[in-house]
Short mmCIF file of C-alpha atoms in Angstrom, two decimals:
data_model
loop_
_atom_site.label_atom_id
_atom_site.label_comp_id
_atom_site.label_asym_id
_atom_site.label_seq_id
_atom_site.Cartn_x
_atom_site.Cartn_y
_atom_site.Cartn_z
CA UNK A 1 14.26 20.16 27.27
CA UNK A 2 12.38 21.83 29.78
CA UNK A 3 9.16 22.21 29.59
CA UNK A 4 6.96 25.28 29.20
CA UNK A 5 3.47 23.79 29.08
CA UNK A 6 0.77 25.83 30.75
CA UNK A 7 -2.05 23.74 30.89
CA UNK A 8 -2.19 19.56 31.31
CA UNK A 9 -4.96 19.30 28.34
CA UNK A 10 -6.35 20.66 25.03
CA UNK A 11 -9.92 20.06 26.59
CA UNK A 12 -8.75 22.97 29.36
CA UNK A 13 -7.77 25.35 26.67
CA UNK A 14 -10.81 25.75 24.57
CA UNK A 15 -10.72 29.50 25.67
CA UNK A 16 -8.11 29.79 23.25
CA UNK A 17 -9.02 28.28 19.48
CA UNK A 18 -5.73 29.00 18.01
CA UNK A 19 -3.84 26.49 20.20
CA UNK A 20 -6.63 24.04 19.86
CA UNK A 21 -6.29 24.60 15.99
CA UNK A 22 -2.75 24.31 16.40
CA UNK A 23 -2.74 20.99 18.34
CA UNK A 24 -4.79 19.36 15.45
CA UNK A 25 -2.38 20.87 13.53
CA UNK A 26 0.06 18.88 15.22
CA UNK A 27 -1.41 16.18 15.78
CA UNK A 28 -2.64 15.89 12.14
CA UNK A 29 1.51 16.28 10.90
CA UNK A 30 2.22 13.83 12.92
CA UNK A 31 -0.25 11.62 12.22
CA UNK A 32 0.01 11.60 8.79
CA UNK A 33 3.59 11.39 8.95
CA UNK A 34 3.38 7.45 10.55
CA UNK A 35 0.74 6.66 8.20
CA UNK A 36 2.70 7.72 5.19
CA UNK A 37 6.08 5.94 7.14
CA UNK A 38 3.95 3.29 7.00
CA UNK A 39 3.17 2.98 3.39
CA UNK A 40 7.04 4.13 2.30
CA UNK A 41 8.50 1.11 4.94
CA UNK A 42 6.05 -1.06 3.44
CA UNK A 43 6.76 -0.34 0.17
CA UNK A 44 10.23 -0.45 0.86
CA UNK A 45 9.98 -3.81 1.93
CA UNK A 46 10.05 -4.88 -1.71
CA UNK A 47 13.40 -4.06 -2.34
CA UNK A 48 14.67 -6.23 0.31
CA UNK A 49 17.02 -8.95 -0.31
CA UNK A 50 15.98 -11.83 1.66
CA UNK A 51 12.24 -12.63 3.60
CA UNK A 52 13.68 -11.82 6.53
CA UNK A 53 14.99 -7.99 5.68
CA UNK A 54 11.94 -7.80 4.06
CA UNK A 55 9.78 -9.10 7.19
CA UNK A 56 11.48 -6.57 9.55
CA UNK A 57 10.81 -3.93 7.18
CA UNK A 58 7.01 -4.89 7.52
CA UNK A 59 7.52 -4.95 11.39
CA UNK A 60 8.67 -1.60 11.46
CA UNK A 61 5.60 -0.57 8.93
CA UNK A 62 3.36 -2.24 11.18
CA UNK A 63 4.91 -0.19 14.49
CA UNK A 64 4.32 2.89 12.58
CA UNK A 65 0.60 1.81 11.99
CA UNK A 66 0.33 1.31 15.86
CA UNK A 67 1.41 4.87 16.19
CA UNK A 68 -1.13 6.10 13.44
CA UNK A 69 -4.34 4.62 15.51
CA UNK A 70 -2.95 6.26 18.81
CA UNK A 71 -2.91 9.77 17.06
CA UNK A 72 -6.12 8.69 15.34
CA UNK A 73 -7.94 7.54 18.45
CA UNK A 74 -6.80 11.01 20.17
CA UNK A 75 -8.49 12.59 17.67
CA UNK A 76 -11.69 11.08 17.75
CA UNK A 77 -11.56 12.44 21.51
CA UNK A 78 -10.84 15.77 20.22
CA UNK A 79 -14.15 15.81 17.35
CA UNK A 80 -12.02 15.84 14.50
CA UNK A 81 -11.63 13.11 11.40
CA UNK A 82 -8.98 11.92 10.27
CA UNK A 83 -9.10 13.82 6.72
CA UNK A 84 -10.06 16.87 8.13
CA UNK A 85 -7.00 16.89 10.49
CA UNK A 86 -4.37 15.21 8.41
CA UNK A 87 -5.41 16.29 4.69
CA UNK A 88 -4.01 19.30 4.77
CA UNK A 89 -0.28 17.62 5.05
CA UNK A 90 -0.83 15.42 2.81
CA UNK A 91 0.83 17.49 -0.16
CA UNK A 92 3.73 18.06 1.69
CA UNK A 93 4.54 14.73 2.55
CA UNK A 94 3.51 13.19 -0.57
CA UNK A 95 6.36 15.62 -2.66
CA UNK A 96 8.72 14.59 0.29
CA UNK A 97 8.08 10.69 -0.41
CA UNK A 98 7.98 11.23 -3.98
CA UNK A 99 11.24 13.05 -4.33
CA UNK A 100 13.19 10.75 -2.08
CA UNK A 101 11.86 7.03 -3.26
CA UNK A 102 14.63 5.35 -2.61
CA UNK A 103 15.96 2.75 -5.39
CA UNK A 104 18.29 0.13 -3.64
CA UNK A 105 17.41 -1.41 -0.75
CA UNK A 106 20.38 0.60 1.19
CA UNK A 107 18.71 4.01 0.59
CA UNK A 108 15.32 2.68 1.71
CA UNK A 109 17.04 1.77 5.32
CA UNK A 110 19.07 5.16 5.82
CA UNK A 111 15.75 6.79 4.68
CA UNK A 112 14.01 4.61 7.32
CA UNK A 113 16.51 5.24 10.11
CA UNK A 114 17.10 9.00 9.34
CA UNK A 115 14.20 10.36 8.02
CA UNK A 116 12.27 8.70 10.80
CA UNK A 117 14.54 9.98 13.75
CA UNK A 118 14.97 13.28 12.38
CA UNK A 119 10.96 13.49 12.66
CA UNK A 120 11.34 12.53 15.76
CA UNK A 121 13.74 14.81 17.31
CA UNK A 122 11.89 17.65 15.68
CA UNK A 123 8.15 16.35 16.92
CA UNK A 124 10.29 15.66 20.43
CA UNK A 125 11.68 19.51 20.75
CA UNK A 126 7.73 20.63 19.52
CA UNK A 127 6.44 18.13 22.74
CA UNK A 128 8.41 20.71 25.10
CA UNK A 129 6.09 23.14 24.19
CA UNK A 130 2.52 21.56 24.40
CA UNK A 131 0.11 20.68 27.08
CA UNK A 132 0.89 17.67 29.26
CA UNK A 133 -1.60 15.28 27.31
CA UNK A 134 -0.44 16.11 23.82
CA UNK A 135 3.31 15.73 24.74
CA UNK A 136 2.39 12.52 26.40
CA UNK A 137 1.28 11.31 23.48
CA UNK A 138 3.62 12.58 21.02
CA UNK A 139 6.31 11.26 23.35
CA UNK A 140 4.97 7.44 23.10
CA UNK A 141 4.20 7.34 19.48
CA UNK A 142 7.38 8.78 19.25
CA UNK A 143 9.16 5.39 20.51
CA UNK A 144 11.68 3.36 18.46
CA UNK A 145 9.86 1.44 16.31
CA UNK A 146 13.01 -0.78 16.20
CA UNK A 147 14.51 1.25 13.05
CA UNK A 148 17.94 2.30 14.75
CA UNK A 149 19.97 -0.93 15.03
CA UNK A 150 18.61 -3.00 12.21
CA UNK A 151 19.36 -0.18 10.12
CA UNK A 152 22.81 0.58 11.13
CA UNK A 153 23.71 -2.99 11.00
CA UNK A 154 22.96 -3.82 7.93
CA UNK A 155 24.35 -0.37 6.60
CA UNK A 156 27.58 -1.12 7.97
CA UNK A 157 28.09 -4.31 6.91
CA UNK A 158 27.09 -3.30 3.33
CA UNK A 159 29.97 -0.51 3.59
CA UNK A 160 32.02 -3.27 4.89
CA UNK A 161 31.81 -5.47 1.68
CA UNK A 162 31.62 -2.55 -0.46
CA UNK A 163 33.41 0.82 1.11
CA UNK A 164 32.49 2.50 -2.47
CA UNK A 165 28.62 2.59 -1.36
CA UNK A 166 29.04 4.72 1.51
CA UNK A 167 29.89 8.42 -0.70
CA UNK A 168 26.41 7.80 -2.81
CA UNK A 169 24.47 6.74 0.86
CA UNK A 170 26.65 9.86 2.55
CA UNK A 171 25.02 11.90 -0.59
CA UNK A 172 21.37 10.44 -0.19
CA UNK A 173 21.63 11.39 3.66
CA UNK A 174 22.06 14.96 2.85
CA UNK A 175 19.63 14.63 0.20
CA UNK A 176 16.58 13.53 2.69
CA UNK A 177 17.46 16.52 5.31
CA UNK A 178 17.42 18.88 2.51
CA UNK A 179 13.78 17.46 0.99
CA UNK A 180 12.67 17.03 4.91
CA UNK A 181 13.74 20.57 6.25
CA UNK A 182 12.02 22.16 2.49
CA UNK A 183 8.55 20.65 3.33
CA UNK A 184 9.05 21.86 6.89
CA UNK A 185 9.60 25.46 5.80
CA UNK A 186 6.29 25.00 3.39
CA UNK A 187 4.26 23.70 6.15
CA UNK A 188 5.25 26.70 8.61
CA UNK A 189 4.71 28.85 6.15
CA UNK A 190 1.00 27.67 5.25
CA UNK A 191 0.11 26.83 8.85
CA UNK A 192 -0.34 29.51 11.64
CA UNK A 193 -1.61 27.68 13.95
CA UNK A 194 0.90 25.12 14.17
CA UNK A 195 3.61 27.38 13.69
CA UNK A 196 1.81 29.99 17.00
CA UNK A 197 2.84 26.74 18.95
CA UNK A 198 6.25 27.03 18.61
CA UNK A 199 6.80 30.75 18.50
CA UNK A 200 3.76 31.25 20.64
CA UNK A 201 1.10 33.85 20.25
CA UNK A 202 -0.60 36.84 22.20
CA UNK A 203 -0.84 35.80 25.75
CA UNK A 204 1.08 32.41 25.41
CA UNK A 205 4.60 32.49 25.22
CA UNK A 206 6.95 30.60 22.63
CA UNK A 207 10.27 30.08 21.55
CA UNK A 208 12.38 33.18 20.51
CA UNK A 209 14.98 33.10 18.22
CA UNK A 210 17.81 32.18 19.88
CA UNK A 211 15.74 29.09 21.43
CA UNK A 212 14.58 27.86 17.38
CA UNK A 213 18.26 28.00 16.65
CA UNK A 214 18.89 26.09 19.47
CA UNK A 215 16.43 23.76 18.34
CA UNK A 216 18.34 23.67 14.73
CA UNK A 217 21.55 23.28 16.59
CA UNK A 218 20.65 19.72 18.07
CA UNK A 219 18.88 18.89 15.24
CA UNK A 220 21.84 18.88 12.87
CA UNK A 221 24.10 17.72 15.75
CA UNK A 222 22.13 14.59 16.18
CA UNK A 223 21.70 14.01 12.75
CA UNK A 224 25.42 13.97 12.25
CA UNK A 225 25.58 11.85 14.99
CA UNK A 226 23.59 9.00 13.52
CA UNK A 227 24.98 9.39 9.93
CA UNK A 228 28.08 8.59 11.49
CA UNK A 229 26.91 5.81 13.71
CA UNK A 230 26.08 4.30 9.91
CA UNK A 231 30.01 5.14 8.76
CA UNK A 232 28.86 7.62 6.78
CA UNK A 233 29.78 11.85 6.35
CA UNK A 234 27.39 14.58 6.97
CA UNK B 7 -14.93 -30.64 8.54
CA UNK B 8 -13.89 -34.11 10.15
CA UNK B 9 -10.53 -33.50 11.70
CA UNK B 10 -8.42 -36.71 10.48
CA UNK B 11 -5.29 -35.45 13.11
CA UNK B 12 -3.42 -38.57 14.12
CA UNK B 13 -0.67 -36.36 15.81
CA UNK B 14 -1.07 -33.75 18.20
CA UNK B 15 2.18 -31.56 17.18
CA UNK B 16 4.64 -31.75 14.61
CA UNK B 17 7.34 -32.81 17.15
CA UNK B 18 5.32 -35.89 18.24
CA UNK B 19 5.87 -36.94 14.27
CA UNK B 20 9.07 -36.84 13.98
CA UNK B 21 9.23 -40.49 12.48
CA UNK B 22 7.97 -39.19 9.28
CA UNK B 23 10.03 -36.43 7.79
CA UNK B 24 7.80 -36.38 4.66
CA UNK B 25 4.87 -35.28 7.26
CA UNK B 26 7.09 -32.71 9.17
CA UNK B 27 8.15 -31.60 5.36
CA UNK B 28 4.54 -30.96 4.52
CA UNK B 29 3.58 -28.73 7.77
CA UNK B 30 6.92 -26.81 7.03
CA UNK B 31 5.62 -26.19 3.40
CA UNK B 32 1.99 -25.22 4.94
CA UNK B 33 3.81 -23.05 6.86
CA UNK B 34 6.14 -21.58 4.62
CA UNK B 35 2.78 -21.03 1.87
CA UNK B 36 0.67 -19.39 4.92
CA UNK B 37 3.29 -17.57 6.30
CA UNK B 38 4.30 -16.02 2.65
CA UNK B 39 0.76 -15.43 2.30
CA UNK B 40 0.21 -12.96 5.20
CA UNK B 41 3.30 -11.50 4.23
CA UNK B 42 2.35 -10.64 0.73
CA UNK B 43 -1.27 -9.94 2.10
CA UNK B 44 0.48 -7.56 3.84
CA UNK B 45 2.91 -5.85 0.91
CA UNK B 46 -0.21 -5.86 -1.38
CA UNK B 47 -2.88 -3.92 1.12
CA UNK B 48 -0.43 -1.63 1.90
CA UNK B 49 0.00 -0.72 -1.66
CA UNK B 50 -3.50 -1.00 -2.53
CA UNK B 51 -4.00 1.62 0.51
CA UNK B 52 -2.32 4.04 -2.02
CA UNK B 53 -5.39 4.11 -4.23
CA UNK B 54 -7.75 5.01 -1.79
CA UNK B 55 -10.05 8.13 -2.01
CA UNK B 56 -9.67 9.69 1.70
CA UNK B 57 -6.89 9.13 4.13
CA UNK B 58 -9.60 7.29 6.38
CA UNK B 59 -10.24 4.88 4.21
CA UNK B 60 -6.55 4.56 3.31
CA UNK B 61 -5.84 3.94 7.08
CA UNK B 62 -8.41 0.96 7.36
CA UNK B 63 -6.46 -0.79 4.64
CA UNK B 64 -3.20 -0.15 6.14
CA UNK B 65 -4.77 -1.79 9.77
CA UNK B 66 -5.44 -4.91 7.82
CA UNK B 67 -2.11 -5.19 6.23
CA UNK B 68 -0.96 -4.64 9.92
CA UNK B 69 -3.39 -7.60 10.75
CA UNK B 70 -1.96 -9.46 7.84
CA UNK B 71 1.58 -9.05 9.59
CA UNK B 72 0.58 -10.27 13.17
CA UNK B 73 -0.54 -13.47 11.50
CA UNK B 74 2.69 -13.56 9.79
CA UNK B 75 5.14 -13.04 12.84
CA UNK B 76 2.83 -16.01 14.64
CA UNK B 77 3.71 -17.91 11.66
CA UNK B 78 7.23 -16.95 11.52
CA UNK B 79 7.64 -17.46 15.27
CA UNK B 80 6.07 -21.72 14.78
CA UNK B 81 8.72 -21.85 11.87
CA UNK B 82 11.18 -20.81 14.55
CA UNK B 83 9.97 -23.29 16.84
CA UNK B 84 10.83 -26.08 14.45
CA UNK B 85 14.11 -24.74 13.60
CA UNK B 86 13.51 -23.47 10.32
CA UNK B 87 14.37 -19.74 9.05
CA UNK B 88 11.63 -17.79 6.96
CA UNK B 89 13.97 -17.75 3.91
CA UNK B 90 14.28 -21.74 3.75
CA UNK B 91 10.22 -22.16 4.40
CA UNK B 92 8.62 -19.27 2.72
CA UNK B 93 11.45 -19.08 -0.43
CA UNK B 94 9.73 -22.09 -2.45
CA UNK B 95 6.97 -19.65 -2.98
CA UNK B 96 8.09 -16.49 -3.29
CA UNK B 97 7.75 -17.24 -7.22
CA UNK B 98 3.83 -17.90 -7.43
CA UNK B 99 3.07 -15.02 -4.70
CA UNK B 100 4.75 -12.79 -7.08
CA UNK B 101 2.96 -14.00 -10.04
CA UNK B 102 -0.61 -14.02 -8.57
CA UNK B 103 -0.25 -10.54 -7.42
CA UNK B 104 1.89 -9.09 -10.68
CA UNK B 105 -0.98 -10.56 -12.78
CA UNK B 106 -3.87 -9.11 -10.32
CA UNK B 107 -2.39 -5.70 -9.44
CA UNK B 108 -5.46 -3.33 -9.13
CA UNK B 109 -5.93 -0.43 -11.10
CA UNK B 110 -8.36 0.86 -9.39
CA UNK B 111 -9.44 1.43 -5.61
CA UNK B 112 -12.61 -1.04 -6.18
CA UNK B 113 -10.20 -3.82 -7.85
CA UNK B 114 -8.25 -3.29 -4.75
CA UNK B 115 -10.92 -4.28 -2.15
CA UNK B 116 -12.72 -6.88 -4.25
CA UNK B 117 -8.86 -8.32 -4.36
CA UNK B 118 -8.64 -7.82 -0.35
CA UNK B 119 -11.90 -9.32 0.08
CA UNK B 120 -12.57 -12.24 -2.25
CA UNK B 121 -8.52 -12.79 -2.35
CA UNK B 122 -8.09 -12.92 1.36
CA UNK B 123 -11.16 -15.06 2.02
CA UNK B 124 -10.63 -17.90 -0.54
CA UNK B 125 -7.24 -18.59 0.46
CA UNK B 126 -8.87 -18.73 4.00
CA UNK B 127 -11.17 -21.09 2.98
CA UNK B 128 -8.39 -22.95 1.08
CA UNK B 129 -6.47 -23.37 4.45
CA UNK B 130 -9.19 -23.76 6.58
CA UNK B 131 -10.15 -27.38 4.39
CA UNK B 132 -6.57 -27.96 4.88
CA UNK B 133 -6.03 -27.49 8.65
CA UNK B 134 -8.48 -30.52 8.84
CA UNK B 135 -5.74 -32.86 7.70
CA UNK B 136 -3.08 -31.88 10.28
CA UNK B 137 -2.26 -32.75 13.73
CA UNK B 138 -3.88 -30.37 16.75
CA UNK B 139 -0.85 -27.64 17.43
CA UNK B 140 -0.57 -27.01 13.64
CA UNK B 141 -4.36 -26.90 12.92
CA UNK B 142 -4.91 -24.26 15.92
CA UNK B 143 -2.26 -22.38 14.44
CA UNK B 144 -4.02 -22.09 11.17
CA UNK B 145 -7.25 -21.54 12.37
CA UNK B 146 -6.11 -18.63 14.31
CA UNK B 147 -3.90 -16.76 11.85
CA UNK B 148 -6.59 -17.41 9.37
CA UNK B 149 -9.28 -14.88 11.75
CA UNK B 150 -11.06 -11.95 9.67
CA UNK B 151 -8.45 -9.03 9.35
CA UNK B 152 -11.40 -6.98 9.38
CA UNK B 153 -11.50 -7.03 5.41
CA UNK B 154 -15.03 -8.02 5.16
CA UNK B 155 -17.05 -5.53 6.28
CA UNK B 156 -15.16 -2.81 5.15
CA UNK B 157 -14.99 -4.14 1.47
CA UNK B 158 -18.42 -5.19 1.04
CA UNK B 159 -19.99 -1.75 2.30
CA UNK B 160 -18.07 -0.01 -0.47
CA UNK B 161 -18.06 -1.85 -2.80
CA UNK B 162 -22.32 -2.07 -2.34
CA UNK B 163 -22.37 1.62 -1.93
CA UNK B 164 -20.27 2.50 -5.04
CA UNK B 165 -22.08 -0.44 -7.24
CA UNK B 166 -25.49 1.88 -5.82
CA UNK B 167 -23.84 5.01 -6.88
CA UNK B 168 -22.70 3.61 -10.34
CA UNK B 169 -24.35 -0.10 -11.84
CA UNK B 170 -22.22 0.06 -14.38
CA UNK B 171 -19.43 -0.77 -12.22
CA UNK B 172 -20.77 -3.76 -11.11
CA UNK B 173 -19.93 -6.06 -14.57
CA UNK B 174 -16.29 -5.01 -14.37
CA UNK B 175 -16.17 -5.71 -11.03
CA UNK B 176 -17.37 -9.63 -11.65
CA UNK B 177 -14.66 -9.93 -14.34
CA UNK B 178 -11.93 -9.08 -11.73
CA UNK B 179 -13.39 -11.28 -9.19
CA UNK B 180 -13.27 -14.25 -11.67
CA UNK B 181 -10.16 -12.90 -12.59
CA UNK B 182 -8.87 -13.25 -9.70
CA UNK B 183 -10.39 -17.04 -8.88
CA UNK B 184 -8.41 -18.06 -12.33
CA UNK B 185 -4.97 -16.80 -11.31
CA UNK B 186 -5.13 -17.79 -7.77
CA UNK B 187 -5.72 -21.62 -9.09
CA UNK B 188 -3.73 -21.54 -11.77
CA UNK B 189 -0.75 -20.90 -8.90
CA UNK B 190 -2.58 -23.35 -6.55
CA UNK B 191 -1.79 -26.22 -9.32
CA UNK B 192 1.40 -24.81 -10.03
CA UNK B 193 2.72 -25.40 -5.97
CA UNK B 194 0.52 -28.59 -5.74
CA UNK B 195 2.78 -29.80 -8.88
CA UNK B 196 6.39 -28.92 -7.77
CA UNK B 197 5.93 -29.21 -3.57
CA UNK B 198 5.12 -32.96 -3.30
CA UNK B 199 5.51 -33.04 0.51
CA UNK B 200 2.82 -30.59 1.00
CA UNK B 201 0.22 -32.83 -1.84
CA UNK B 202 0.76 -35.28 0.54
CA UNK B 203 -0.68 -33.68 3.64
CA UNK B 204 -4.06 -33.19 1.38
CA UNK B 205 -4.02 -36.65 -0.39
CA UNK B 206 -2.35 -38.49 2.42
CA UNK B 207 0.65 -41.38 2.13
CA UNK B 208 2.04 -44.17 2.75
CA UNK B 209 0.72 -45.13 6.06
CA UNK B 210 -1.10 -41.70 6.84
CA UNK B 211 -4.94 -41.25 4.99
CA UNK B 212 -5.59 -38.09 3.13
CA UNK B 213 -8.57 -37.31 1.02
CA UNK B 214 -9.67 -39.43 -1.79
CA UNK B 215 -11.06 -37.94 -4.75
CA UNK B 216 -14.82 -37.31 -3.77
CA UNK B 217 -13.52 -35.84 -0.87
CA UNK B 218 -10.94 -33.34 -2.84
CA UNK B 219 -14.29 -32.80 -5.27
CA UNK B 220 -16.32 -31.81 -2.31
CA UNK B 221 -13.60 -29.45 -0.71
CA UNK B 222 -13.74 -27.50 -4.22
CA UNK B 223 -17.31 -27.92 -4.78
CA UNK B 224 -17.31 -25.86 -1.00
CA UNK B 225 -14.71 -23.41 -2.14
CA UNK B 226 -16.48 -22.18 -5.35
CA UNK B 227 -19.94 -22.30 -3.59
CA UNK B 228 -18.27 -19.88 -0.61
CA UNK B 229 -16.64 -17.60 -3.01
CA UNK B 230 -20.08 -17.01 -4.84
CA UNK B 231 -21.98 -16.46 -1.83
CA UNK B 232 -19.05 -13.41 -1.23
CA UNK B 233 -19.58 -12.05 -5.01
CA UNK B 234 -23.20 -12.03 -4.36
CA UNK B 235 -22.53 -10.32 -0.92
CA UNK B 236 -20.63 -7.45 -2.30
CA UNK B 237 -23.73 -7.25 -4.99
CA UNK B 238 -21.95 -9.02 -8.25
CA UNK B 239 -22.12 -12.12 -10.18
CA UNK B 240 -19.74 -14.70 -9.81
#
């Protein structure tokens, strides 16, 4: 990804309120997005089988809280509450969560492996085209919380006993994407200023068309990638 | 409290597998604690009225969880899994917390607050009867999560706003005092290693009765100072 950032903070670009607007925009998404990973791993924890699943579950919870305060702490720099910057997503995510609660402990870990790193591949390609601060940021909050191998581990070795489980979890992967990708379209739709980030606006350039489906491209290709890294189809 | 440690570590008491027994069941009952602490804030967090104060209750469940991984990483130490310590009480966690699920956002912090600090009370008397590297441990994990502040300010400001709230509010809290005993008995009934850490054995003191009446007469006394804190009767 290369980047096209033009200045190294929000604080240098008040001349333009739009991409200010837009980088709480951002920043608010994203925000809101650990602290509702963190309520859905932690609630997910409860379908675990043993203490220990249901510990690392809460481990991963608790990463995604750590990522929450960093966003959070940002900003506070930046003069802007929490609710101000992250209740307008809260809608979106909350129909996401709602219409993918998982209900075996198998669909709670592919939603925790691939709903998270789809998030972050898509916040990831969005970093390219920020200001040095915000992708730094978005970059470290952005770090495995430890979801990828405890997830595919146990998902394999559940297909392993069972081989019949992996068309329903194949099913439920598609599922999530589709539910993701629909509040993603709702969000873009509702939110210029987030959305002048990525195409970019008068006087700061974007992303044309062929670049967003670019962005789609690798999107989809990783996601592939990692349902079959779980043994299952795309 | 008088410490009455004879032993500085569990390892140095290896002679008496009834006293390593016990710790392992403190261990296992703390360690579920934190855990459930955890599950049960970040639930609660669901009920609150703005995503700020939704994120302070997720940072204590996340505090809950640090004290459980120090927990989990003693049990560790002393070669025991979290399964085989914590299982034995999976069974009254559940029940406390099935039987005192809050309805409401208020229930919720009275529960984080009064909940939470009892049991730390509860330990705290019992950490005096252990040997040095256990009772540190204890003392440590059992540190404010932060829940005190936080619950008494609004829980004051919403008893302000609305007396009326304020006799429903000292139901729950007795409520809650009723079912956390009524588990308390049932684990001091079935786990007769940990009893005799309290009570003592064979060769190693415990408390005698006026001493078990004065721990209790301390516990109730501390949990109606905290009612009258957050401006109810106990």
């Amino acid at each position: 990804m290369e980047s096209r950032a033009i200045v190294t903070s929000v604080e240098n670009h008040v001349e333009d309120p739009e991409y200010r607007a837009g980088i709480i925009d951002l920043l608010g998404a994203l925000g809101l997005g650990e602290l509702s990973a963190f309520q859905r791993l932690a609630a997910d924890a409860e379908l675990a089988p043993t203490l220990a699943d249901q510990a690392a579950l809460a481990g991963m919870a608790a990463a995604e809280y750590r990522h929450f305060e960093r966003i959070r702490d940002r900003l506070a720099e930046l003069g802007v509450s929490v609710d101000e910057a992250m209740g307008p997503f809260r809608e979106p995510y909350a129909v996401f969560h709602a219409k993918t609660a998982p209900s075996t402990w198998l669909e709670g870990l592919v939603k925790a492996y691939v709903g998270d790193q789809i998030g972050t591949d898509f916040y990831r390609e969005i970093a390219s085209a920020v200001d040095e601060d915000t992708r730094a940021l978005v970059l470290e909050v952005m770090a495995d919380a430890g979801h990828a191998d405890f997830a595919v581990d146990r998902v394999r070795a559940a297909i392993e006993e069972d081989p019949s489980v992996a068309g329903r979890l194949a099913l439920w992967g598609r599922r999530l994407v589709g539910e993701a990708l629909a509040q993603a379209q709702r969000v873009a739709a509702d939110r210029d200023a987030l959305t002048s980030i990525i195409v970019g606006s008068a006087g700061r350039p974007g992303m044309d068309l062929a670049e967003l489906g670019r962005v789609f491209a690798r999107l989809t290709e990783n996601h592939a990638k990692r349902m079959a890294k779980l043994g299952l189809a795309s």
